[in-house]
């Protein structure tokens, strides 16, 4: 329920939203001091975060949430050489907020372990710390019957969804340990890692997300003594660029995915801001090794 408390606090801070290209941007009508004091343990004052696939979708939502909670800097790591329109619009919105953290963009490939380790080390050295990591990079892969998947199909998905997630978490944890700073690592999993998705044949995606959930548990056990928390977050079907592209190609999935939810709809990316901020902050200091499900009731049937 902690994320509901945070949302209530944010409402009292009078957040008004506008939408541009599917990304919800926000303006806070209060002073930076009031923002930080009002958030209490949810505040991320002066903290530094990295977010993979921070150019759009849930990665960008995490970056926005952390900036509004007072982060010093959120580094959005993604594959394109230059950030897209959504990211630029988000950065401009954040820049107008007094006391909000910086949004920075860094081009990198989560599949390249050596490059990622170096990139994250350079960020931590520049900022003098590393506090939060969100591994949002992921691909769905081709949708086809399990009997038809090739080795190449599996390798493509696992390289991003499994290896890329671990490489990013590992890189961040190394810097948290280096600076002896308590850290929080949030691995983006999915309900697809816990249940089979009705009429949605994406075996490599499902198995990769199941692995991410287990990865969070194992890393949490190993890193607890270093005061680094690791949790996985399993959203249901959210209106991200990935799901929107699938629905554009297969419109029937809109109804298939919606009808499984008690709310009979897909989630909005901004509806995950609260839980991501909670997991990143001291408000969740006793939470590690957990898989948090936010799915509109999809898996409760």
mmCIF file of C-alpha atoms in Angstrom:
data_model
loop_
_atom_site.group_PDB
_atom_site.id
_atom_site.type_symbol
_atom_site.label_atom_id
_atom_site.label_comp_id
_atom_site.label_asym_id
_atom_site.label_seq_id
_atom_site.Cartn_x
_atom_site.Cartn_y
_atom_site.Cartn_z
ATOM 1 C CA UNK A 1 0.000 0.000 0.000
ATOM 2 C CA UNK A 2 3.027 2.263 0.221
ATOM 3 C CA UNK A 3 2.654 3.380 -3.380
ATOM 4 C CA UNK A 4 -0.908 4.514 -2.646
ATOM 5 C CA UNK A 5 0.387 6.673 0.199
ATOM 6 C CA UNK A 6 2.905 8.230 -2.153
ATOM 7 C CA UNK A 7 0.237 8.957 -4.737
ATOM 8 C CA UNK A 8 -1.845 10.683 -2.070
ATOM 9 C CA UNK A 9 1.132 12.831 -1.105
ATOM 10 C CA UNK A 10 1.731 13.742 -4.725
ATOM 11 C CA UNK A 11 -1.923 14.721 -5.161
ATOM 12 C CA UNK A 12 -1.642 17.063 -2.188
ATOM 13 C CA UNK A 13 1.358 18.620 -3.913
ATOM 14 C CA UNK A 14 -1.013 19.502 -6.774
ATOM 15 C CA UNK A 15 0.487 17.630 -9.669
ATOM 16 C CA UNK A 16 -1.099 18.514 -12.987
ATOM 17 C CA UNK A 17 -0.300 16.388 -16.009
ATOM 18 C CA UNK A 18 -0.060 17.018 -19.705
ATOM 19 C CA UNK A 19 0.445 14.409 -22.388
ATOM 20 C CA UNK A 20 2.811 14.490 -25.309
ATOM 21 C CA UNK A 21 3.236 11.483 -27.564
ATOM 22 C CA UNK A 22 1.930 9.164 -24.872
ATOM 23 C CA UNK A 23 4.310 10.350 -22.143
ATOM 24 C CA UNK A 24 2.783 11.990 -19.107
ATOM 25 C CA UNK A 25 4.748 15.018 -17.961
ATOM 26 C CA UNK A 26 4.179 16.836 -14.685
ATOM 27 C CA UNK A 27 4.495 20.263 -13.096
ATOM 28 C CA UNK A 28 4.744 20.586 -9.327
ATOM 29 C CA UNK A 29 3.175 23.735 -7.922
ATOM 30 C CA UNK A 30 5.188 23.912 -4.708
ATOM 31 C CA UNK A 31 8.661 24.884 -3.565
ATOM 32 C CA UNK A 32 11.496 22.338 -3.654
ATOM 33 C CA UNK A 33 11.698 22.355 0.154
ATOM 34 C CA UNK A 34 8.002 21.547 0.477
ATOM 35 C CA UNK A 35 8.389 18.783 -2.105
ATOM 36 C CA UNK A 36 11.192 17.114 -0.175
ATOM 37 C CA UNK A 37 9.704 17.574 3.297
ATOM 38 C CA UNK A 38 6.286 16.391 2.133
ATOM 39 C CA UNK A 39 7.694 13.210 0.608
ATOM 40 C CA UNK A 40 9.514 12.198 3.793
ATOM 41 C CA UNK A 41 11.054 8.732 3.409
ATOM 42 C CA UNK A 42 9.899 8.714 -0.216
ATOM 43 C CA UNK A 43 12.281 11.560 -1.060
ATOM 44 C CA UNK A 44 15.293 10.765 -3.238
ATOM 45 C CA UNK A 45 17.138 13.957 -2.407
ATOM 46 C CA UNK A 46 20.644 14.158 -3.921
ATOM 47 C CA UNK A 47 20.559 10.554 -5.151
ATOM 48 C CA UNK A 48 21.908 9.357 -8.471
ATOM 49 C CA UNK A 49 20.109 6.770 -10.582
ATOM 50 C CA UNK A 50 20.583 4.926 -13.835
ATOM 51 C CA UNK A 51 17.641 3.666 -15.871
ATOM 52 C CA UNK A 52 18.067 1.400 -18.877
ATOM 53 C CA UNK A 53 15.755 2.044 -21.833
ATOM 54 C CA UNK A 54 15.227 5.456 -20.300
ATOM 55 C CA UNK A 55 14.462 7.027 -23.664
ATOM 56 C CA UNK A 56 10.788 6.086 -23.528
ATOM 57 C CA UNK A 57 8.147 3.892 -21.915
ATOM 58 C CA UNK A 58 8.475 2.656 -18.344
ATOM 59 C CA UNK A 59 12.132 3.638 -18.188
ATOM 60 C CA UNK A 60 11.280 7.261 -18.878
ATOM 61 C CA UNK A 61 8.423 7.112 -16.362
ATOM 62 C CA UNK A 62 10.889 5.929 -13.707
ATOM 63 C CA UNK A 63 13.252 8.756 -14.597
ATOM 64 C CA UNK A 64 10.448 11.315 -14.291
ATOM 65 C CA UNK A 65 9.315 9.889 -10.955
ATOM 66 C CA UNK A 66 12.814 9.946 -9.475
ATOM 67 C CA UNK A 67 13.432 13.493 -10.699
ATOM 68 C CA UNK A 68 10.206 14.707 -9.110
ATOM 69 C CA UNK A 69 11.216 12.994 -5.860
ATOM 70 C CA UNK A 70 14.357 15.130 -5.695
ATOM 71 C CA UNK A 71 17.090 13.073 -7.333
ATOM 72 C CA UNK A 72 20.276 14.935 -8.169
ATOM 73 C CA UNK A 73 20.576 13.183 -11.536
ATOM 74 C CA UNK A 74 18.905 10.356 -13.421
ATOM 75 C CA UNK A 75 20.932 8.890 -16.274
ATOM 76 C CA UNK A 76 18.784 7.391 -19.012
ATOM 77 C CA UNK A 77 20.725 4.678 -20.836
ATOM 78 C CA UNK A 78 19.451 3.578 -24.226
ATOM 79 C CA UNK A 79 20.557 2.338 -27.639
ATOM 80 C CA UNK A 80 19.762 5.296 -29.989
ATOM 81 C CA UNK A 81 22.586 7.756 -30.575
ATOM 82 C CA UNK A 82 20.259 10.626 -29.686
ATOM 83 C CA UNK A 83 17.191 10.673 -27.396
ATOM 84 C CA UNK A 84 13.726 10.850 -28.908
ATOM 85 C CA UNK A 85 11.026 13.488 -28.782
ATOM 86 C CA UNK A 86 9.431 12.061 -25.638
ATOM 87 C CA UNK A 87 12.700 12.226 -23.715
ATOM 88 C CA UNK A 88 13.458 15.766 -24.853
ATOM 89 C CA UNK A 89 9.986 16.904 -23.832
ATOM 90 C CA UNK A 90 10.414 15.234 -20.446
ATOM 91 C CA UNK A 91 13.779 16.887 -19.887
ATOM 92 C CA UNK A 92 12.359 20.314 -20.692
ATOM 93 C CA UNK A 93 9.497 19.751 -18.254
ATOM 94 C CA UNK A 94 11.846 18.614 -15.480
ATOM 95 C CA UNK A 95 14.169 21.559 -16.102
ATOM 96 C CA UNK A 96 11.306 23.944 -15.282
ATOM 97 C CA UNK A 97 10.780 22.418 -11.844
ATOM 98 C CA UNK A 98 12.663 24.134 -9.064
ATOM 99 C CA UNK A 99 14.898 21.655 -7.267
ATOM 100 C CA UNK A 100 14.091 18.728 -9.541
ATOM 101 C CA UNK A 101 16.980 16.530 -10.613
ATOM 102 C CA UNK A 102 18.762 16.531 -13.952
ATOM 103 C CA UNK A 103 17.848 14.150 -16.722
ATOM 104 C CA UNK A 104 20.918 12.954 -18.607
ATOM 105 C CA UNK A 105 21.045 10.753 -21.687
ATOM 106 C CA UNK A 106 23.791 8.215 -22.414
ATOM 107 C CA UNK A 107 24.013 5.970 -25.455
ATOM 108 C CA UNK A 108 24.952 2.405 -24.584
ATOM 109 C CA UNK A 109 24.008 -1.204 -25.297
ATOM 110 C CA UNK A 110 22.921 -3.341 -22.345
ATOM 111 C CA UNK A 111 24.081 -6.433 -24.243
ATOM 112 C CA UNK A 112 27.685 -5.243 -24.081
ATOM 113 C CA UNK A 113 28.871 -6.066 -20.546
ATOM 114 C CA UNK A 114 32.301 -4.423 -20.754
ATOM 115 C CA UNK A 115 30.947 -1.214 -22.257
ATOM 116 C CA UNK A 116 28.134 -1.038 -19.713
ATOM 117 C CA UNK A 117 30.479 -1.580 -16.771
ATOM 118 C CA UNK A 118 32.675 1.255 -18.012
ATOM 119 C CA UNK A 119 29.724 3.578 -18.679
ATOM 120 C CA UNK A 120 28.215 3.124 -15.220
ATOM 121 C CA UNK A 121 31.621 3.464 -13.564
ATOM 122 C CA UNK A 122 32.170 6.777 -15.367
ATOM 123 C CA UNK A 123 28.758 8.043 -14.232
ATOM 124 C CA UNK A 124 29.426 7.068 -10.613
ATOM 125 C CA UNK A 125 32.880 8.636 -10.690
ATOM 126 C CA UNK A 126 31.481 11.883 -12.063
ATOM 127 C CA UNK A 127 28.691 12.062 -9.476
ATOM 128 C CA UNK A 128 30.616 10.531 -6.577
ATOM 129 C CA UNK A 129 27.897 7.986 -5.848
ATOM 130 C CA UNK A 130 25.380 5.486 -7.237
ATOM 131 C CA UNK A 131 22.087 4.945 -5.439
ATOM 132 C CA UNK A 132 19.415 3.497 -7.713
ATOM 133 C CA UNK A 133 19.231 1.269 -10.776
ATOM 134 C CA UNK A 134 16.163 0.392 -12.848
ATOM 135 C CA UNK A 135 16.560 -2.237 -15.560
ATOM 136 C CA UNK A 136 13.727 -1.370 -17.940
ATOM 137 C CA UNK A 137 15.290 -2.494 -21.234
ATOM 138 C CA UNK A 138 13.375 -5.357 -22.783
ATOM 139 C CA UNK A 139 11.942 -6.729 -26.024
ATOM 140 C CA UNK A 140 8.967 -8.991 -26.673
ATOM 141 C CA UNK A 141 10.433 -10.930 -29.583
ATOM 142 C CA UNK A 142 8.357 -12.632 -32.238
ATOM 143 C CA UNK A 143 4.983 -14.097 -31.294
ATOM 144 C CA UNK A 144 4.709 -17.645 -32.624
ATOM 145 C CA UNK A 145 3.962 -21.195 -31.426
ATOM 146 C CA UNK A 146 6.664 -22.645 -29.191
ATOM 147 C CA UNK A 147 7.364 -25.452 -31.675
ATOM 148 C CA UNK A 148 8.521 -22.912 -34.241
ATOM 149 C CA UNK A 149 11.098 -20.921 -32.253
ATOM 150 C CA UNK A 150 14.691 -21.053 -33.432
ATOM 151 C CA UNK A 151 17.893 -20.693 -31.431
ATOM 152 C CA UNK A 152 18.327 -17.238 -32.945
ATOM 153 C CA UNK A 153 14.862 -16.193 -31.736
ATOM 154 C CA UNK A 154 15.719 -17.175 -28.183
ATOM 155 C CA UNK A 155 19.164 -15.598 -28.248
ATOM 156 C CA UNK A 156 17.732 -12.272 -29.439
ATOM 157 C CA UNK A 157 15.315 -12.019 -26.502
ATOM 158 C CA UNK A 158 17.612 -13.451 -23.841
ATOM 159 C CA UNK A 159 20.451 -11.119 -24.814
ATOM 160 C CA UNK A 160 18.367 -8.092 -23.812
ATOM 161 C CA UNK A 161 15.845 -9.400 -21.298
ATOM 162 C CA UNK A 162 18.171 -11.649 -19.336
ATOM 163 C CA UNK A 163 21.818 -10.793 -19.960
ATOM 164 C CA UNK A 164 21.136 -7.069 -20.360
ATOM 165 C CA UNK A 165 19.183 -6.929 -17.112
ATOM 166 C CA UNK A 166 21.948 -8.691 -15.220
ATOM 167 C CA UNK A 167 24.729 -6.624 -16.769
ATOM 168 C CA UNK A 168 23.014 -3.356 -15.768
ATOM 169 C CA UNK A 169 22.247 -4.548 -12.237
ATOM 170 C CA UNK A 170 25.781 -5.855 -11.843
ATOM 171 C CA UNK A 171 27.313 -2.586 -13.084
ATOM 172 C CA UNK A 172 25.235 -0.520 -10.667
ATOM 173 C CA UNK A 173 25.877 -2.849 -7.716
ATOM 174 C CA UNK A 174 29.631 -2.627 -8.275
ATOM 175 C CA UNK A 175 29.484 1.159 -7.953
ATOM 176 C CA UNK A 176 27.169 1.070 -4.922
ATOM 177 C CA UNK A 177 29.677 -1.252 -3.283
ATOM 178 C CA UNK A 178 32.615 0.899 -4.392
ATOM 179 C CA UNK A 179 31.191 4.011 -2.726
ATOM 180 C CA UNK A 180 29.756 2.073 0.246
ATOM 181 C CA UNK A 181 26.332 3.614 -0.306
ATOM 182 C CA UNK A 182 23.050 1.788 0.418
ATOM 183 C CA UNK A 183 21.455 1.061 -2.929
ATOM 184 C CA UNK A 184 18.232 -0.087 -4.495
ATOM 185 C CA UNK A 185 18.081 -2.115 -7.699
ATOM 186 C CA UNK A 186 14.730 -2.589 -9.423
ATOM 187 C CA UNK A 187 14.546 -5.272 -12.084
ATOM 188 C CA UNK A 188 11.630 -4.831 -14.495
ATOM 189 C CA UNK A 189 10.021 -8.241 -14.850
ATOM 190 C CA UNK A 190 6.403 -8.909 -15.879
ATOM 191 C CA UNK A 191 3.383 -10.946 -14.935
ATOM 192 C CA UNK A 192 4.519 -13.033 -17.928
ATOM 193 C CA UNK A 193 7.229 -14.337 -15.616
ATOM 194 C CA UNK A 194 4.648 -15.819 -13.248
ATOM 195 C CA UNK A 195 1.730 -16.898 -15.446
ATOM 196 C CA UNK A 196 1.191 -17.883 -19.067
ATOM 197 C CA UNK A 197 -0.448 -15.104 -21.081
ATOM 198 C CA UNK A 198 -3.773 -16.019 -22.655
ATOM 199 C CA UNK A 199 -3.584 -16.289 -26.456
ATOM 200 C CA UNK A 200 -0.148 -14.636 -26.415
ATOM 201 C CA UNK A 201 2.499 -17.136 -27.614
ATOM 202 C CA UNK A 202 5.771 -15.473 -26.598
ATOM 203 C CA UNK A 203 7.691 -18.253 -24.850
ATOM 204 C CA UNK A 204 11.131 -16.557 -24.904
ATOM 205 C CA UNK A 205 9.655 -13.418 -23.347
ATOM 206 C CA UNK A 206 7.840 -15.385 -20.644
ATOM 207 C CA UNK A 207 10.878 -17.440 -19.700
ATOM 208 C CA UNK A 208 13.175 -14.415 -19.664
ATOM 209 C CA UNK A 209 10.891 -12.577 -17.250
ATOM 210 C CA UNK A 210 10.639 -15.627 -14.991
ATOM 211 C CA UNK A 211 14.433 -15.629 -14.892
ATOM 212 C CA UNK A 212 14.470 -11.926 -13.945
ATOM 213 C CA UNK A 213 12.221 -12.604 -10.946
ATOM 214 C CA UNK A 214 14.573 -15.344 -9.740
ATOM 215 C CA UNK A 215 17.582 -13.173 -10.522
ATOM 216 C CA UNK A 216 16.264 -10.519 -8.150
ATOM 217 C CA UNK A 217 15.896 -13.051 -5.338
ATOM 218 C CA UNK A 218 19.405 -14.428 -5.774
ATOM 219 C CA UNK A 219 21.051 -11.017 -6.069
ATOM 220 C CA UNK A 220 19.104 -9.802 -3.041
ATOM 221 C CA UNK A 221 20.487 -12.678 -0.970
ATOM 222 C CA UNK A 222 24.057 -12.018 -2.055
ATOM 223 C CA UNK A 223 24.004 -8.224 -1.827
ATOM 224 C CA UNK A 224 22.092 -7.748 1.431
ATOM 225 C CA UNK A 225 25.337 -7.739 3.424
ATOM 226 C CA UNK A 226 26.474 -4.803 1.282
ATOM 227 C CA UNK A 227 23.257 -2.926 2.122
ATOM 228 C CA UNK A 228 22.040 -3.191 -1.455
ATOM 229 C CA UNK A 229 18.397 -4.128 -1.939
ATOM 230 C CA UNK A 230 17.179 -5.916 -5.070
ATOM 231 C CA UNK A 231 13.539 -6.362 -6.016
ATOM 232 C CA UNK A 232 11.647 -7.200 -9.195
ATOM 233 C CA UNK A 233 8.580 -5.342 -10.411
ATOM 234 C CA UNK A 234 6.021 -7.264 -12.466
ATOM 235 C CA UNK A 235 3.589 -4.984 -14.291
ATOM 236 C CA UNK A 236 0.555 -6.269 -16.105
ATOM 237 C CA UNK A 237 -0.249 -5.004 -19.581
ATOM 238 C CA UNK A 238 0.741 -1.347 -19.733
ATOM 239 C CA UNK A 239 0.319 1.081 -22.627
ATOM 240 C CA UNK A 240 3.993 1.263 -23.546
ATOM 241 C CA UNK A 241 5.487 1.666 -27.041
ATOM 242 C CA UNK A 242 6.060 -2.108 -27.109
ATOM 243 C CA UNK A 243 2.447 -3.074 -26.340
ATOM 244 C CA UNK A 244 1.115 -0.313 -28.586
ATOM 245 C CA UNK A 245 3.143 -1.690 -31.508
ATOM 246 C CA UNK A 246 1.779 -5.183 -30.893
ATOM 247 C CA UNK A 247 -1.805 -3.937 -30.748
ATOM 248 C CA UNK A 248 -1.291 -1.966 -33.960
ATOM 249 C CA UNK A 249 -0.284 -5.185 -35.699
ATOM 250 C CA UNK A 250 -2.813 -7.390 -33.886
ATOM 251 C CA UNK A 251 -5.800 -5.238 -32.740
ATOM 252 C CA UNK A 252 -7.494 -8.231 -31.102
ATOM 253 C CA UNK A 253 -4.914 -8.152 -28.320
ATOM 254 C CA UNK A 254 -6.467 -4.961 -26.927
ATOM 255 C CA UNK A 255 -9.576 -6.920 -25.903
ATOM 256 C CA UNK A 256 -7.694 -10.103 -24.971
ATOM 257 C CA UNK A 257 -5.401 -8.277 -22.553
ATOM 258 C CA UNK A 258 -8.058 -5.946 -21.168
ATOM 259 C CA UNK A 259 -10.660 -8.570 -20.351
ATOM 260 C CA UNK A 260 -8.295 -10.422 -18.026
ATOM 261 C CA UNK A 261 -7.983 -7.379 -15.766
ATOM 262 C CA UNK A 262 -10.589 -6.602 -13.102
ATOM 263 C CA UNK A 263 -10.462 -3.032 -14.390
ATOM 264 C CA UNK A 264 -11.059 -4.137 -17.989
ATOM 265 C CA UNK A 265 -8.276 -1.941 -19.341
ATOM 266 C CA UNK A 266 -4.545 -1.663 -19.807
ATOM 267 C CA UNK A 267 -2.525 0.251 -17.262
ATOM 268 C CA UNK A 268 -1.067 3.699 -17.836
ATOM 269 C CA UNK A 269 2.720 4.090 -17.527
ATOM 270 C CA UNK A 270 2.297 6.848 -14.926
ATOM 271 C CA UNK A 271 0.455 4.364 -12.683
ATOM 272 C CA UNK A 272 3.814 2.730 -11.935
ATOM 273 C CA UNK A 273 5.535 5.926 -10.791
ATOM 274 C CA UNK A 274 4.466 5.486 -7.174
ATOM 275 C CA UNK A 275 5.676 1.925 -6.758
ATOM 276 C CA UNK A 276 8.975 2.633 -8.496
ATOM 277 C CA UNK A 277 9.639 5.627 -6.263
ATOM 278 C CA UNK A 278 8.749 3.581 -3.190
ATOM 279 C CA UNK A 279 11.157 0.803 -4.187
ATOM 280 C CA UNK A 280 13.930 3.314 -4.871
ATOM 281 C CA UNK A 281 13.477 5.191 -1.609
ATOM 282 C CA UNK A 282 14.049 4.605 2.101
ATOM 283 C CA UNK A 283 10.307 4.029 2.477
ATOM 284 C CA UNK A 284 10.918 0.453 1.285
ATOM 285 C CA UNK A 285 14.071 -0.111 3.348
ATOM 286 C CA UNK A 286 12.851 -3.520 4.631
ATOM 287 C CA UNK A 287 11.836 -4.760 1.185
ATOM 288 C CA UNK A 288 14.319 -6.904 -0.710
ATOM 289 C CA UNK A 289 14.080 -10.150 -2.659
ATOM 290 C CA UNK A 290 10.429 -9.453 -3.407
ATOM 291 C CA UNK A 291 8.449 -9.504 -6.625
ATOM 292 C CA UNK A 292 5.892 -6.688 -6.647
ATOM 293 C CA UNK A 293 2.907 -7.260 -8.939
ATOM 294 C CA UNK A 294 0.964 -4.298 -10.364
ATOM 295 C CA UNK A 295 -1.456 -5.738 -12.896
ATOM 296 C CA UNK A 296 -5.007 -4.455 -12.348
ATOM 297 C CA UNK A 297 -5.929 -7.867 -10.949
ATOM 298 C CA UNK A 298 -4.843 -9.863 -13.998
ATOM 299 C CA UNK A 299 -3.148 -12.639 -11.987
ATOM 300 C CA UNK A 300 -5.726 -12.750 -9.177
ATOM 301 C CA UNK A 301 -8.311 -14.805 -11.050
#
